[in-house]
PDB file of C-alpha atoms in Angstrom:
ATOM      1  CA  UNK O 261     -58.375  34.539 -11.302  1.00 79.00           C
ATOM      2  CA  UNK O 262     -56.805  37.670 -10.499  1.00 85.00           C
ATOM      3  CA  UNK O 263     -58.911  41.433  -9.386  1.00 90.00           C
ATOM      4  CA  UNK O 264     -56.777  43.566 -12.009  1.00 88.00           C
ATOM      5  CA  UNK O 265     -57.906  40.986 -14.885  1.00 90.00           C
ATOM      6  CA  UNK O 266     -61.746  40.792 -13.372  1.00 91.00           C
ATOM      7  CA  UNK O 267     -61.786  44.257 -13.390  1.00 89.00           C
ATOM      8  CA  UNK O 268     -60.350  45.007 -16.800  1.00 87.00           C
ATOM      9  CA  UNK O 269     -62.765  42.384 -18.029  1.00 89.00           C
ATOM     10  CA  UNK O 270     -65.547  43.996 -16.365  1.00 91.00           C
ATOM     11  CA  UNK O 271     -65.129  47.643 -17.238  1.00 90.00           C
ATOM     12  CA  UNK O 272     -63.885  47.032 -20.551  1.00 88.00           C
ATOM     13  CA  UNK O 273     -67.171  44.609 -21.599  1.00 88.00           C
ATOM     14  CA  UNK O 274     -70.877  45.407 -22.062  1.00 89.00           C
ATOM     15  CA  UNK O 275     -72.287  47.898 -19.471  1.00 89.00           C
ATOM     16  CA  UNK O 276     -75.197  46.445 -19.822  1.00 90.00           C
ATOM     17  CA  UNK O 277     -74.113  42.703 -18.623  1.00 92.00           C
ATOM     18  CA  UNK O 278     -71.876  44.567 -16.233  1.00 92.00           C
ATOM     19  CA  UNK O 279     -74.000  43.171 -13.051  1.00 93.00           C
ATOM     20  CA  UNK O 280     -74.509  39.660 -14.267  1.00 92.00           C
ATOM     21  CA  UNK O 281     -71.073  39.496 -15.182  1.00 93.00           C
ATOM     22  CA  UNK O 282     -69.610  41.409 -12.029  1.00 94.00           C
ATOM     23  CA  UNK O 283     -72.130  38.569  -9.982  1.00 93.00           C
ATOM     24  CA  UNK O 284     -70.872  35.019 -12.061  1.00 93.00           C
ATOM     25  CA  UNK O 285     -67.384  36.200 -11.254  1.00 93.00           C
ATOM     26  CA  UNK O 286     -67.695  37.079  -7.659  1.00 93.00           C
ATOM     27  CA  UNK O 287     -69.434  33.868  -7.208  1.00 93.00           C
ATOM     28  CA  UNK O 288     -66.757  32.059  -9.035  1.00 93.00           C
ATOM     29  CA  UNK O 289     -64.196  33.655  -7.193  1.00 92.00           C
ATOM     30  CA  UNK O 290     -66.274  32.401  -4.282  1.00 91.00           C
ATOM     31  CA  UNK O 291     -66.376  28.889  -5.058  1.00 92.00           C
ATOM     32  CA  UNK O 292     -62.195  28.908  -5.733  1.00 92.00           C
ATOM     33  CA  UNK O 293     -62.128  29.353  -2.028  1.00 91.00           C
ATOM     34  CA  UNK O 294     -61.338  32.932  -2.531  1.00 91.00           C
ATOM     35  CA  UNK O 295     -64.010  34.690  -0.402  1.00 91.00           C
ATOM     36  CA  UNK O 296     -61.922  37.977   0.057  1.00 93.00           C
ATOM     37  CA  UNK O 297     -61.460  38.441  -4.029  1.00 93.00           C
ATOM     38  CA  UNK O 298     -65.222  37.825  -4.264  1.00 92.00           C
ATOM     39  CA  UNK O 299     -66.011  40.423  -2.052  1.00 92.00           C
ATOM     40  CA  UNK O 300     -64.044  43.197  -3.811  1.00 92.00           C
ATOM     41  CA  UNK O 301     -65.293  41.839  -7.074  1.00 92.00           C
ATOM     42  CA  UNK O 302     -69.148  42.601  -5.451  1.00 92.00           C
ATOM     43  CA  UNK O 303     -68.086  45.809  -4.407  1.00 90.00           C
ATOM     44  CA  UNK O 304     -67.088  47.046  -7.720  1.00 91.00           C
ATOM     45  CA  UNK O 305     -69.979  49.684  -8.659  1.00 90.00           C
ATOM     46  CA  UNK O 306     -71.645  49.625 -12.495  1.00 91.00           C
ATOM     47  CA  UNK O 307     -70.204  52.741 -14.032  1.00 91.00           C
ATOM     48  CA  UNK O 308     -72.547  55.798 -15.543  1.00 90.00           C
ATOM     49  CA  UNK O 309     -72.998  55.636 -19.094  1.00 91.00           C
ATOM     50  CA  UNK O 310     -71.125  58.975 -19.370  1.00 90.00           C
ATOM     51  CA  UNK O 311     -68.095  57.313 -17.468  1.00 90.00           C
ATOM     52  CA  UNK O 312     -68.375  54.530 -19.419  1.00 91.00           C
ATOM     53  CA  UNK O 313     -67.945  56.459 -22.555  1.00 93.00           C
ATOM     54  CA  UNK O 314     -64.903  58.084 -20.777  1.00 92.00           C
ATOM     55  CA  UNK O 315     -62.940  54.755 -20.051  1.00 91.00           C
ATOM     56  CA  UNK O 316     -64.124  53.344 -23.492  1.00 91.00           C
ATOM     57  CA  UNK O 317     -62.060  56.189 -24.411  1.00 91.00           C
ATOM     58  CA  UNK O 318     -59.064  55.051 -22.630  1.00 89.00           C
ATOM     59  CA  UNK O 319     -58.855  51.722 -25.031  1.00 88.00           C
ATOM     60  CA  UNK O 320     -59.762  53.058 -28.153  1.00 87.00           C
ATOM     61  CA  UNK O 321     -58.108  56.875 -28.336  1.00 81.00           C
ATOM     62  CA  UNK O 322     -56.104  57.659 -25.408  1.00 89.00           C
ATOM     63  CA  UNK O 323     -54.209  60.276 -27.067  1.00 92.00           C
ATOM     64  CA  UNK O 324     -57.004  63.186 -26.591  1.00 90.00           C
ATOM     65  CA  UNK O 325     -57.415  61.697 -22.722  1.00 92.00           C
ATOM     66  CA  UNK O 326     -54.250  62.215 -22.163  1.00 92.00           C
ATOM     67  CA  UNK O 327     -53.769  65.482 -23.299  1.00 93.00           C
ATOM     68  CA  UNK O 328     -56.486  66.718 -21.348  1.00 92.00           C
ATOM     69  CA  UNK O 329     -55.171  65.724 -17.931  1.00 91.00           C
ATOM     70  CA  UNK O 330     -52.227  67.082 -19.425  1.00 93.00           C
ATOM     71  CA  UNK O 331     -53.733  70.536 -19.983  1.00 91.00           C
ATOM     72  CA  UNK O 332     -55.713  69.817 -15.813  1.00 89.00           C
ATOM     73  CA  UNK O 333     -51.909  69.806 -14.465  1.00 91.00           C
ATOM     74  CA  UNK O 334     -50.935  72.913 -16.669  1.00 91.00           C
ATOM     75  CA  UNK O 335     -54.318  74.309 -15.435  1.00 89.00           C
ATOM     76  CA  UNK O 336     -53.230  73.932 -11.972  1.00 89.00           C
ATOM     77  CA  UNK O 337     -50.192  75.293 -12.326  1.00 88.00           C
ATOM     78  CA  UNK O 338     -51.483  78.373 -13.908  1.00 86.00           C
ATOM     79  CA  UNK O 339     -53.693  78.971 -10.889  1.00 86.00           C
ATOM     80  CA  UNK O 340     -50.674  78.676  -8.485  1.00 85.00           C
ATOM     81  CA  UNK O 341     -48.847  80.766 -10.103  1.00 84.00           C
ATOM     82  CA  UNK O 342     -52.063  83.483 -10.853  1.00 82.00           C
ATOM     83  CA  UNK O 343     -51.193  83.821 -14.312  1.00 81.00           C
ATOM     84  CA  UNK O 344     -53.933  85.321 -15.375  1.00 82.00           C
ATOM     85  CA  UNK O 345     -53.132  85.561 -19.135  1.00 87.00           C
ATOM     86  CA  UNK O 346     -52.079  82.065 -19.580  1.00 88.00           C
ATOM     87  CA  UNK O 347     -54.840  80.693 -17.109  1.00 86.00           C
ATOM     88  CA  UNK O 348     -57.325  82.105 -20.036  1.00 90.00           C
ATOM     89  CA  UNK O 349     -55.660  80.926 -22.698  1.00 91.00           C
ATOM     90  CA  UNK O 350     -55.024  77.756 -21.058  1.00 90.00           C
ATOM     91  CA  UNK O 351     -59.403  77.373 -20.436  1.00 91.00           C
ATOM     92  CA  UNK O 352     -60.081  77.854 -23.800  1.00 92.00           C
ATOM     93  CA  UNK O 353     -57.649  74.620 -24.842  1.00 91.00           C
ATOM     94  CA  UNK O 354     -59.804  72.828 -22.679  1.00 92.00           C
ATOM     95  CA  UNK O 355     -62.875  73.647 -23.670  1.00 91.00           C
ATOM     96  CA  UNK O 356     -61.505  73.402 -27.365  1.00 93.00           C
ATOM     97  CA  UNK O 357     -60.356  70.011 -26.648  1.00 93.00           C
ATOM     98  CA  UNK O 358     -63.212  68.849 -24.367  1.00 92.00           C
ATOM     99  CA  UNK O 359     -65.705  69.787 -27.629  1.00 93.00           C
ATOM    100  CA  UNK O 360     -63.348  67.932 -30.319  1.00 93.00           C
ATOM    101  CA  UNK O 361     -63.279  64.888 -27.897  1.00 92.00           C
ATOM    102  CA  UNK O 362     -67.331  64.872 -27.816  1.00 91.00           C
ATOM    103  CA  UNK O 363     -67.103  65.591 -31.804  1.00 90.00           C
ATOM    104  CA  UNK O 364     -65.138  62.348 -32.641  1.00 91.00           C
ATOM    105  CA  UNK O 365     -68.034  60.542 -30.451  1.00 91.00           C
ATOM    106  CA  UNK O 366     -70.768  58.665 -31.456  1.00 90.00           C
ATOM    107  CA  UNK O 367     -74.518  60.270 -31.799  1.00 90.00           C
ATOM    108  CA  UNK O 368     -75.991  60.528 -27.937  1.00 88.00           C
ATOM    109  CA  UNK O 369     -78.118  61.907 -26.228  1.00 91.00           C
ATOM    110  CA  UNK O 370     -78.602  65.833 -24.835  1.00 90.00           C
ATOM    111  CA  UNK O 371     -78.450  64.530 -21.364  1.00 90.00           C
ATOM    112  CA  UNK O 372     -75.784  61.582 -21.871  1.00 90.00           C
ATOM    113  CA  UNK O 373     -74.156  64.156 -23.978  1.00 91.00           C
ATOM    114  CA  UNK O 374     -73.776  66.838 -21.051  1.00 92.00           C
ATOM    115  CA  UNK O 375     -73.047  64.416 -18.772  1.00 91.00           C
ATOM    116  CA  UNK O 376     -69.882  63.244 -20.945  1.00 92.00           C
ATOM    117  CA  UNK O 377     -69.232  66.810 -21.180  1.00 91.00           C
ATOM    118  CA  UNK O 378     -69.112  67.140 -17.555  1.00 90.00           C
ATOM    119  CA  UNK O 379     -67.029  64.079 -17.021  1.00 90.00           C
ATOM    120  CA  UNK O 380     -64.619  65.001 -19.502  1.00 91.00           C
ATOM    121  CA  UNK O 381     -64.232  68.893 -17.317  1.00 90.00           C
ATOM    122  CA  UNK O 382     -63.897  67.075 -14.221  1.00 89.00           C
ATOM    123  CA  UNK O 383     -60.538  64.222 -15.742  1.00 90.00           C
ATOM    124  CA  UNK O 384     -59.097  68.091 -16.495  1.00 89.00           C
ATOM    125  CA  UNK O 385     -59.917  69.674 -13.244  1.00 89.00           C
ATOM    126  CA  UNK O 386     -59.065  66.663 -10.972  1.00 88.00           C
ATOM    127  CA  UNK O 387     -55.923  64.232 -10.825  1.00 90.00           C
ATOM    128  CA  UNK O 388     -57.812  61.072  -9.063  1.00 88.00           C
ATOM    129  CA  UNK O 389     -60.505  61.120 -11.501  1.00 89.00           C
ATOM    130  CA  UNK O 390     -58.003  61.272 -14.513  1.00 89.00           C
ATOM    131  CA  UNK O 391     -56.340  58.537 -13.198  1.00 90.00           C
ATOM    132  CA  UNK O 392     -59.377  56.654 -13.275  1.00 89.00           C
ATOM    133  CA  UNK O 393     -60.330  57.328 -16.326  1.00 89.00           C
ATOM    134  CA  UNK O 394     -56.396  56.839 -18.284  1.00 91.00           C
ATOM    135  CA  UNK O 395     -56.772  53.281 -16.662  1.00 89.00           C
ATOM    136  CA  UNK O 396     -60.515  52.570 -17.819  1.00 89.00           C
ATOM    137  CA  UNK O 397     -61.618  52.616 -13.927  1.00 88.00           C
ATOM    138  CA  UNK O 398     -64.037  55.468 -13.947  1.00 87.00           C
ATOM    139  CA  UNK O 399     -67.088  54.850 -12.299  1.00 87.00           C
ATOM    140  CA  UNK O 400     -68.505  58.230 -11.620  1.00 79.00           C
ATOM    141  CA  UNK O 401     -67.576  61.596 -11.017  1.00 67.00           C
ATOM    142  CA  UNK O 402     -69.796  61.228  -7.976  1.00 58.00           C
ATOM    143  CA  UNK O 403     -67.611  58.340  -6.637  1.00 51.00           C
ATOM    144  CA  UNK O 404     -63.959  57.978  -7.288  1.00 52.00           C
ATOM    145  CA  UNK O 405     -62.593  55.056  -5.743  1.00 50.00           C
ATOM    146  CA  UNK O 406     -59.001  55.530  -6.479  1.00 43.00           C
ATOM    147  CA  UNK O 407     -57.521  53.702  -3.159  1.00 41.00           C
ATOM    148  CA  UNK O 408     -59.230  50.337  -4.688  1.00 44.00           C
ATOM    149  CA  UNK O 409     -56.870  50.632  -7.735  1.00 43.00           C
ATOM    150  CA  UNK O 410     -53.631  51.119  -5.990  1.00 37.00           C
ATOM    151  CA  UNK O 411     -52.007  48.012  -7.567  1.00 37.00           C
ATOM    152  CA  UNK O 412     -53.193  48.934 -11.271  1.00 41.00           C
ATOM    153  CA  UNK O 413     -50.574  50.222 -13.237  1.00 36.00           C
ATOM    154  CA  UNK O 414     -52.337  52.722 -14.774  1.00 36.00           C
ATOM    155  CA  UNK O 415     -51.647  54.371 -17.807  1.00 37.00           C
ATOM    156  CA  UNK O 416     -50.471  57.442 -16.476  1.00 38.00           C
ATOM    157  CA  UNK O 417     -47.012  58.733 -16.747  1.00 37.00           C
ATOM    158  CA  UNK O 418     -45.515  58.183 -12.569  1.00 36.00           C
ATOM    159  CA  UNK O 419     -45.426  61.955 -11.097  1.00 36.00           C
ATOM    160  CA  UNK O 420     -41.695  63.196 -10.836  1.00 37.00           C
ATOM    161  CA  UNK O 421     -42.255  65.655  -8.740  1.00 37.00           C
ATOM    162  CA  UNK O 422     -41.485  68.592 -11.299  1.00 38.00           C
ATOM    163  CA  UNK O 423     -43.058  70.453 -13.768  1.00 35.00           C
ATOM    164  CA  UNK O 424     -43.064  70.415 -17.486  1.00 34.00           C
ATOM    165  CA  UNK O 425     -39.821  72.477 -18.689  1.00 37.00           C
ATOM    166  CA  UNK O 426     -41.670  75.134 -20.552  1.00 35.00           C
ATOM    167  CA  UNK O 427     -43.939  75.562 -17.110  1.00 28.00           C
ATOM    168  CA  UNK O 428     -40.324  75.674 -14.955  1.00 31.00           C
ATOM    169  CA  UNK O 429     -39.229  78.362 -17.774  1.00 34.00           C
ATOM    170  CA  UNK O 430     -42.001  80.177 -17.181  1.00 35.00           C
ATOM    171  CA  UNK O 431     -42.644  80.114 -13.414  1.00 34.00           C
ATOM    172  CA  UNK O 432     -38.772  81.539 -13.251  1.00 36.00           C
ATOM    173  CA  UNK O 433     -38.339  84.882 -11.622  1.00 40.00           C
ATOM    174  CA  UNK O 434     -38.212  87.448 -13.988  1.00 41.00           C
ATOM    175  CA  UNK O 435     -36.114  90.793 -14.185  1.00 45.00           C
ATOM    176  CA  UNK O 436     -37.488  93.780 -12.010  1.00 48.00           C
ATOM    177  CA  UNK O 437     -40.392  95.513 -13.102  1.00 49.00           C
ATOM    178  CA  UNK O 438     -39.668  99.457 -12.904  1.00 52.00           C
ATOM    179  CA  UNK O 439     -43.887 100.237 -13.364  1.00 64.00           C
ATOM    180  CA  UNK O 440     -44.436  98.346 -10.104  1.00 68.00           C
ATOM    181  CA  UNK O 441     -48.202  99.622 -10.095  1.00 75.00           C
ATOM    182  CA  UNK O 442     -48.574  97.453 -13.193  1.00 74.00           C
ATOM    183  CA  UNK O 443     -47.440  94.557 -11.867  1.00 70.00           C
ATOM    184  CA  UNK O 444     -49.850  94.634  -8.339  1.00 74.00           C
ATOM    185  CA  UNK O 445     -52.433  95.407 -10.736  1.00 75.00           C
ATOM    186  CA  UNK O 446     -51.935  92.694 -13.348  1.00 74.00           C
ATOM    187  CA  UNK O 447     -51.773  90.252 -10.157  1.00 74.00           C
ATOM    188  CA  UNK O 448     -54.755  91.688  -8.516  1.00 77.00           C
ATOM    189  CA  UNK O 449     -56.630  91.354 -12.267  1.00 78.00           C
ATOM    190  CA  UNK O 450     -55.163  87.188 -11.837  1.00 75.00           C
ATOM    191  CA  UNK O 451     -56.470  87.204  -8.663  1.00 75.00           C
ATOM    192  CA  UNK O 452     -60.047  88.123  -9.153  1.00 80.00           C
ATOM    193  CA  UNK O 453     -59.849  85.940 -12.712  1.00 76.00           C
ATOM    194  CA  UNK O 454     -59.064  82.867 -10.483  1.00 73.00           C
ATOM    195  CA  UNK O 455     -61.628  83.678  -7.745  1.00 76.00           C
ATOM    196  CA  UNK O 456     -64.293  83.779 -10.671  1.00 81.00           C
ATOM    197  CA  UNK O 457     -63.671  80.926 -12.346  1.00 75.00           C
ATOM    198  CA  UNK O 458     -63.572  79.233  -8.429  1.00 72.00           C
ATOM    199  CA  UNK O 459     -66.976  80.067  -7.791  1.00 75.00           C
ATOM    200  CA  UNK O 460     -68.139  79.091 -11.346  1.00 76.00           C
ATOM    201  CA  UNK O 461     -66.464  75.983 -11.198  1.00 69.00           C
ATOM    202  CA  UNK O 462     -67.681  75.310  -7.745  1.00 71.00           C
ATOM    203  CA  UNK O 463     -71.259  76.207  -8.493  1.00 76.00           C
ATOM    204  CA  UNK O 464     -71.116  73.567 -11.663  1.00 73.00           C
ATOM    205  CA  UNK O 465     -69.584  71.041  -9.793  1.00 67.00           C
ATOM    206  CA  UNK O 466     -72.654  71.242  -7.285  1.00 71.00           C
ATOM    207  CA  UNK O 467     -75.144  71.426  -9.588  1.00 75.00           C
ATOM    208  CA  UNK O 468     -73.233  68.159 -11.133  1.00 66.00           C
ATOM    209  CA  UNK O 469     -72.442  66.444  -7.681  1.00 69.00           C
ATOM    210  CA  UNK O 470     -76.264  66.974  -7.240  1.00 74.00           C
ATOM    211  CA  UNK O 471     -77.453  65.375 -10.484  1.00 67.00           C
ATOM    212  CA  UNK O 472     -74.827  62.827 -10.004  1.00 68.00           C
ATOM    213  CA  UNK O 473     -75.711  61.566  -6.840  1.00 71.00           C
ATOM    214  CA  UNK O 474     -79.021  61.323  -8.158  1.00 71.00           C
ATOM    215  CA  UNK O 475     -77.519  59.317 -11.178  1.00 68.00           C
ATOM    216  CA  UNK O 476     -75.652  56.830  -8.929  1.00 71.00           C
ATOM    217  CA  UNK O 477     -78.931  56.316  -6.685  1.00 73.00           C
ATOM    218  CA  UNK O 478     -81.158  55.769  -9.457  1.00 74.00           C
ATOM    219  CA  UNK O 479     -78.842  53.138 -11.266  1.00 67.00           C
ATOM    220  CA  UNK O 480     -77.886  51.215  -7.886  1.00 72.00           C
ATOM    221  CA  UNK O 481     -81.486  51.095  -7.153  1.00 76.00           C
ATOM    222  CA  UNK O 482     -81.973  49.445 -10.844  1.00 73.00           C
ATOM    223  CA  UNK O 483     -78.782  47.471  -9.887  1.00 72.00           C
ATOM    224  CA  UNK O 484     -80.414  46.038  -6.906  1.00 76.00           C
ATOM    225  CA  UNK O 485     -83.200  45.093  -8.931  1.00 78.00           C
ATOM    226  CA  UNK O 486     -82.021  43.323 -11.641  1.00 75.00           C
ATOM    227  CA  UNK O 487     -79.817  41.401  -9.032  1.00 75.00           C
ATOM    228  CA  UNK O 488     -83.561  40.775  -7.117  1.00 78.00           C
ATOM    229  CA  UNK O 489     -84.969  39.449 -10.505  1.00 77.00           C
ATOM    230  CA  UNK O 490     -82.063  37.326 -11.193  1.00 73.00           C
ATOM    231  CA  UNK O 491     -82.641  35.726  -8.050  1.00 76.00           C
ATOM    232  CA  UNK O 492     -86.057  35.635  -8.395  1.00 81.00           C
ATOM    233  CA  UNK O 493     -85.452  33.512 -11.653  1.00 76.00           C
ATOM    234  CA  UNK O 494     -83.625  31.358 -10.141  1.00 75.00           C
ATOM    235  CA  UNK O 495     -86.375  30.509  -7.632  1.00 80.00           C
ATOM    236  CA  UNK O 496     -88.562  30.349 -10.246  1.00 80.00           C
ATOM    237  CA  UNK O 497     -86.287  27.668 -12.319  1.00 76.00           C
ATOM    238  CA  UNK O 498     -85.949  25.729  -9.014  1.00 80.00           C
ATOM    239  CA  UNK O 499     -89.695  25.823  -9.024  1.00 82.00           C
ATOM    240  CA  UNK O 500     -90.695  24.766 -11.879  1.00 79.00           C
ATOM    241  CA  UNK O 501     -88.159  22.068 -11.943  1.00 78.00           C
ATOM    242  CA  UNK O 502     -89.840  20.699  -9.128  1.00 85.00           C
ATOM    243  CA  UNK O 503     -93.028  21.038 -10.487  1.00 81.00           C
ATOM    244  CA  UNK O 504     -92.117  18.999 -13.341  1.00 79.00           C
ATOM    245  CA  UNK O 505     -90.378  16.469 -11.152  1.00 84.00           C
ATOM    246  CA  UNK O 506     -93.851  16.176  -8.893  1.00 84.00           C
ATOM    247  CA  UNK O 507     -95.661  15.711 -11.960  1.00 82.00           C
ATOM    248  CA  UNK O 508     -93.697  12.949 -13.544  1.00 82.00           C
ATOM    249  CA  UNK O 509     -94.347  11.453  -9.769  1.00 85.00           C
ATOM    250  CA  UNK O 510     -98.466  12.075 -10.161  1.00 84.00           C
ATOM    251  CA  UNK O 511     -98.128  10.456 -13.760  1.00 82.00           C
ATOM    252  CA  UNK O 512     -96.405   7.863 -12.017  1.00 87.00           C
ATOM    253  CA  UNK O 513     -98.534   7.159  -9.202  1.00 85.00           C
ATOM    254  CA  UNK O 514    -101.568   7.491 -11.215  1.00 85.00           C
ATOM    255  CA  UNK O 515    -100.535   4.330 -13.248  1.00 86.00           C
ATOM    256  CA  UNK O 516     -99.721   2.247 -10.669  1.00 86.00           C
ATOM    257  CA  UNK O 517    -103.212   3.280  -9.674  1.00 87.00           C
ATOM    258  CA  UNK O 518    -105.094   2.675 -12.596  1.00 85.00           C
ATOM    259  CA  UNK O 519    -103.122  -1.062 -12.615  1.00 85.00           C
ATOM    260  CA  UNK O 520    -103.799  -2.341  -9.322  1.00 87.00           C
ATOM    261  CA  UNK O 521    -107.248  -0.411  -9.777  1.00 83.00           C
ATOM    262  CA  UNK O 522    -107.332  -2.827 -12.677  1.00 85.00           C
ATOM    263  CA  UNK O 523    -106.131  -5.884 -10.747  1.00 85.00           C
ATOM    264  CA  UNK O 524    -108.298  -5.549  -8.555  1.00 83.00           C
ATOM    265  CA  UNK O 525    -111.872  -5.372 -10.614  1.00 83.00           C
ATOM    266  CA  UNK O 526    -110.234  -8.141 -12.093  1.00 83.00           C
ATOM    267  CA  UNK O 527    -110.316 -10.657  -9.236  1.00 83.00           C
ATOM    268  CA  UNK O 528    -113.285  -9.039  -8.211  1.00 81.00           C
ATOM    269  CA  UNK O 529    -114.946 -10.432 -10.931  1.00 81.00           C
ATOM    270  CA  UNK O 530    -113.733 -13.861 -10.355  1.00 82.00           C
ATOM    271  CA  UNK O 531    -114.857 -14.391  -7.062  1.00 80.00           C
ATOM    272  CA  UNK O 532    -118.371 -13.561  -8.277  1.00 67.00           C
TER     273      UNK O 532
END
């Protein structure tokens, strides 16, 4: 038993067996003599629905996942360079691509389906959570636990350090401007484009932080409970397995009972 495999077995099966399953191999881990590989299995959190449809993704089309954290490092690069014109044209392939991906899904939802939605924004907007989700690791947006995947080799092309060539074309200096009024206004027109879409994306990504937090405690409180009531069944097996053991004793006892009871009336009545 190995954590990659767990792991892959885990967040590629049923998310609703995920915490019965993430338990029986923790505690088989445990009983290998393994208790450090149990503990990391335990520690591995149930994902959101929404990032479970993300990582389901990652098996069964990763083509279109791809491409969008693709389009999040072209994204970036836009911004550095405050290229206003492409940075535009560059949102609207997202949000293109972000609504084919949720068109190719399965019926869901308003909610699940804006949560996916979200999820999808945020594999474009940051690196650590597309990682996650190329390698079928994504837990939340809330919580990305990247460091815990460091020996995955995820599907993700390894960074090189340089940009795509048609971004290196592109970022090279070009000839003089002679209307140099045009060019401080064109970058001050970048400038304010970038510090809008900032603040929009930051206000979006608190109002999702928010409902995600409130996600994550909601579903680790169910968590905790369904780990309470397996327990609970357990106890209750033990229970009624001694129950059934103390009967078979009454039954038992009650015969030997009834025979000496028996024995006895029986010299009883041969004395007299």
């Amino acid at each position: 038993m190995d954590f990659d495999t767990v792991a892959g077995e885990l967040y590629g099966g049923d998310l609703a067996e995920f915490v019965s399953a993430r338990n029986k191999a923790a505690k088989a881990a445990k009983a290998e003599g393994d208790p450090e590989l149990a503990k990391r299995i335990q520690q591995l959190r149930k994902p959101t629905t929404a990032a479970a449809i993300v990582n389901g993704l990652s098996r069964d089309d990763p083509d279109e996942l791809r491409e969008l954290a693709a389009l999040g490092d072209e994204l970036r690069d836009a911004h550095t360079r405050l290229a206003g014109d492409e940075l535009r044209a560059l949102t609207r392939r997202r949000g293109e691509l972000v609504r084919r991906i949720l068109h190719g899904l399965p019926p869901m939802s308003d909610p699940v389906s804006r949560e996916v939605e979200a999820t999808l924004e945020a594999v474009a907007a940051d690196p650590d959570t597309a990682a996650l989700a190329l390698a079928g690791r994504l837990t939340s947006v809330a919580h990305q636990d990247t460091d815990q995947w460091f020996s995955l080799a995820a599907s993700v092309p390894p960074a090189t350090g340089k940009r795509p060539k048609k971004l290196v074309d592109k970022a090279e200096p070009a000839e003089p401007k002679r209307d140099h009024r045009r060019e401080e206004a064109e970058r001050a027109k970048a400038r304010a484009e970038r510090d809008r879409l900032r603040k929009e994306a930051a206000e979006r990504a608190k109002e999702r932080a928010t409902a995600e937090r409130d996600l994550v405690r909601t579903e680790r409180a169910a968590e905790q409970a369904t780990a309470r009531v397996e327990e609970l069944r357990e106890r209750l097996a033990e229970a009624e397995e001694r129950a059934e053991r103390a009967t078979a004793e009454l039954e038992t006892a009650k015969a030997a009972f009834d025979e000496a009871d028996a024995a006895a009336r029986k010299a009883a009545d041969a004395a007299g």
